[in-house]
Amino acid sequence: MSAHKIKHVLSVTTAGLLGAAIMVGAAQAAVANAPPSILVFSQKPAGSQVSIDYVNIPANGYVVVYAADANGKPTGAPLGSVAVNAGSHMDLKVALSAAPAPGKNLWASLYKDKDGKEGFNKQGDKAVWSQIPMQNAFTVQ
């Protein structure tokens, strides 16, 4: 192969890699600018673990699972939480303090890590309330 052809191949390859890097960067920026959301469906948990189908969060934070009161609203102390980095996540597992009974309603909520400490802290971390859906109810089967 001639030196001219090698230069051409290298410049085309370099341009292609640069273009791919720009597209990846743009995709990451789009995810970071997407509104926070959480999606979870009714499910049969694996022991004391539930699955969260999809999460998008613009900053590092937590997915937190709560029980529901008689009116179907989130209540009490969290049953479990999992830390998530900023971005989109699929099929997250959240370990709960106890296996939920069939027919029990639960809530999954998003919190931004505001206190910088390891682990979820309801007083130090901030609930994501300004976006819809910021929490999602689901039923244990």
Short mmCIF file of C-alpha atoms in Angstrom, two decimals:
data_model
loop_
_atom_site.label_atom_id
_atom_site.label_comp_id
_atom_site.label_asym_id
_atom_site.label_seq_id
_atom_site.Cartn_x
_atom_site.Cartn_y
_atom_site.Cartn_z
CA MET A 1 0.00 0.00 0.00
CA SER A 2 1.37 3.41 -0.90
CA ALA A 3 2.11 6.10 1.68
CA HIS A 4 -0.68 8.22 0.17
CA LYS A 5 -3.27 5.44 0.62
CA ILE A 6 -2.11 4.80 4.20
CA LYS A 7 -2.50 8.52 5.01
CA HIS A 8 -6.00 8.48 3.48
CA VAL A 9 -7.05 5.38 5.46
CA LEU A 10 -5.66 6.88 8.68
CA SER A 11 -7.43 10.21 8.15
CA VAL A 12 -10.75 8.47 7.36
CA THR A 13 -10.36 6.22 10.43
CA THR A 14 -9.46 9.17 12.66
CA ALA A 15 -12.44 11.17 11.36
CA GLY A 16 -14.74 8.20 11.98
CA LEU A 17 -13.47 7.75 15.55
CA LEU A 18 -13.80 11.46 16.25
CA GLY A 19 -17.36 11.43 14.88
CA ALA A 20 -18.25 8.43 17.06
CA ALA A 21 -16.82 10.16 20.15
CA ILE A 22 -18.87 13.27 19.42
CA MET A 23 -22.06 11.19 19.03
CA VAL A 24 -21.42 9.35 22.32
CA GLY A 25 -20.81 12.68 24.08
CA ALA A 26 -24.01 14.12 22.64
CA ALA A 27 -25.99 11.04 23.71
CA GLN A 28 -24.61 11.31 27.26
CA ALA A 29 -25.51 15.01 27.38
CA ALA A 30 -29.03 14.24 26.16
CA VAL A 31 -29.48 11.65 28.94
CA ALA A 32 -28.14 14.09 31.55
CA ASN A 33 -30.64 16.73 30.36
CA ALA A 34 -33.61 14.34 30.22
CA PRO A 35 -36.12 14.76 33.06
CA PRO A 36 -35.87 12.35 35.99
CA SER A 37 -38.22 9.39 35.69
CA ILE A 38 -38.83 5.97 37.18
CA LEU A 39 -40.79 3.03 35.80
CA VAL A 40 -41.69 -0.13 37.69
CA PHE A 41 -44.41 -2.70 37.04
CA SER A 42 -46.31 -5.01 39.36
CA GLN A 43 -44.21 -8.07 40.00
CA LYS A 44 -43.50 -11.20 41.94
CA PRO A 45 -40.36 -10.32 43.91
CA ALA A 46 -37.37 -12.64 44.22
CA GLY A 47 -37.45 -13.13 47.99
CA SER A 48 -37.02 -9.69 49.53
CA GLN A 49 -35.76 -8.08 46.31
CA VAL A 50 -37.80 -6.05 43.81
CA SER A 51 -36.88 -4.98 40.27
CA ILE A 52 -37.08 -1.42 38.98
CA ASP A 53 -37.55 -1.50 35.21
CA TYR A 54 -36.13 1.90 34.27
CA VAL A 55 -34.65 4.96 35.96
CA ASN A 56 -33.29 8.20 34.57
CA ILE A 57 -31.75 10.61 37.05
CA PRO A 58 -29.70 13.70 36.14
CA ALA A 59 -27.47 13.52 39.23
CA ASN A 60 -26.16 10.76 41.48
CA GLY A 61 -28.87 9.59 43.83
CA TYR A 62 -31.02 6.74 45.05
CA VAL A 63 -34.03 4.64 44.15
CA VAL A 64 -35.99 4.20 47.38
CA VAL A 65 -38.88 1.76 47.97
CA TYR A 66 -41.65 2.52 50.50
CA ALA A 67 -44.75 0.67 51.69
CA ALA A 68 -48.19 2.18 51.02
CA ASP A 69 -50.74 3.16 53.67
CA ALA A 70 -54.45 2.26 53.60
CA ASN A 71 -55.06 5.17 51.19
CA GLY A 72 -52.34 3.96 48.82
CA LYS A 73 -49.86 6.75 49.66
CA PRO A 74 -46.15 6.14 50.44
CA THR A 75 -45.61 5.82 54.17
CA GLY A 76 -43.09 5.14 56.90
CA ALA A 77 -39.43 4.37 56.75
CA PRO A 78 -37.93 3.14 53.48
CA LEU A 79 -38.07 -0.62 52.96
CA GLY A 80 -34.92 -0.49 50.83
CA SER A 81 -32.78 1.65 48.56
CA VAL A 82 -30.06 1.39 45.94
CA ALA A 83 -27.52 4.02 44.87
CA VAL A 84 -27.52 5.04 41.20
CA ASN A 85 -25.12 7.20 39.22
CA ALA A 86 -26.46 9.98 37.03
CA GLY A 87 -27.92 8.63 33.79
CA SER A 88 -30.27 5.91 32.61
CA HIS A 89 -30.48 2.49 34.21
CA MET A 90 -32.50 -0.62 33.43
CA ASP A 91 -33.44 -3.62 35.57
CA LEU A 92 -32.20 -2.33 38.93
CA LYS A 93 -32.54 -4.61 41.95
CA VAL A 94 -33.53 -3.17 45.34
CA ALA A 95 -33.09 -5.34 48.43
CA LEU A 96 -35.90 -4.77 50.94
CA SER A 97 -35.72 -5.18 54.72
CA ALA A 98 -38.32 -7.99 54.49
CA ALA A 99 -40.14 -9.88 51.75
CA PRO A 100 -43.39 -8.05 50.93
CA ALA A 101 -46.66 -9.99 51.10
CA PRO A 102 -48.58 -10.70 47.88
CA GLY A 103 -51.13 -7.97 47.16
CA LYS A 104 -49.06 -5.35 49.00
CA ASN A 105 -48.69 -1.97 47.28
CA LEU A 106 -45.25 -0.39 47.20
CA TRP A 107 -43.81 2.90 45.92
CA ALA A 108 -40.49 3.49 44.21
CA SER A 109 -39.16 7.07 44.48
CA LEU A 110 -36.12 8.98 43.24
CA TYR A 111 -33.83 11.04 45.47
CA LYS A 112 -30.81 13.16 44.55
CA ASP A 113 -27.74 12.68 46.73
CA LYS A 114 -27.47 16.07 48.45
CA ASP A 115 -25.46 15.30 51.59
CA GLY A 116 -22.55 13.56 49.83
CA LYS A 117 -22.58 10.76 52.39
CA GLU A 118 -22.65 7.10 51.43
CA GLY A 119 -26.09 5.50 51.68
CA PHE A 120 -29.58 6.97 51.49
CA ASN A 121 -30.48 9.55 54.15
CA LYS A 122 -34.09 10.77 54.02
CA GLN A 123 -33.19 13.98 55.88
CA GLY A 124 -30.00 14.73 53.91
CA ASP A 125 -30.96 13.64 50.39
CA LYS A 126 -33.56 15.46 48.28
CA ALA A 127 -36.68 13.90 46.79
CA VAL A 128 -37.15 14.53 43.08
CA TRP A 129 -40.66 16.03 43.21
CA SER A 130 -40.60 18.55 40.37
CA GLN A 131 -40.81 16.02 37.54
CA ILE A 132 -43.37 13.41 36.54
CA PRO A 133 -43.12 10.52 37.21
CA MET A 134 -41.00 11.09 40.28
CA GLN A 135 -42.43 8.04 41.95
CA ASN A 136 -44.23 4.97 40.75
CA ALA A 137 -46.65 2.65 42.58
CA PHE A 138 -46.58 -1.09 41.98
CA THR A 139 -48.20 -4.20 43.45
CA VAL A 140 -46.48 -7.30 44.75
CA GLN A 141 -47.98 -10.41 43.17
#
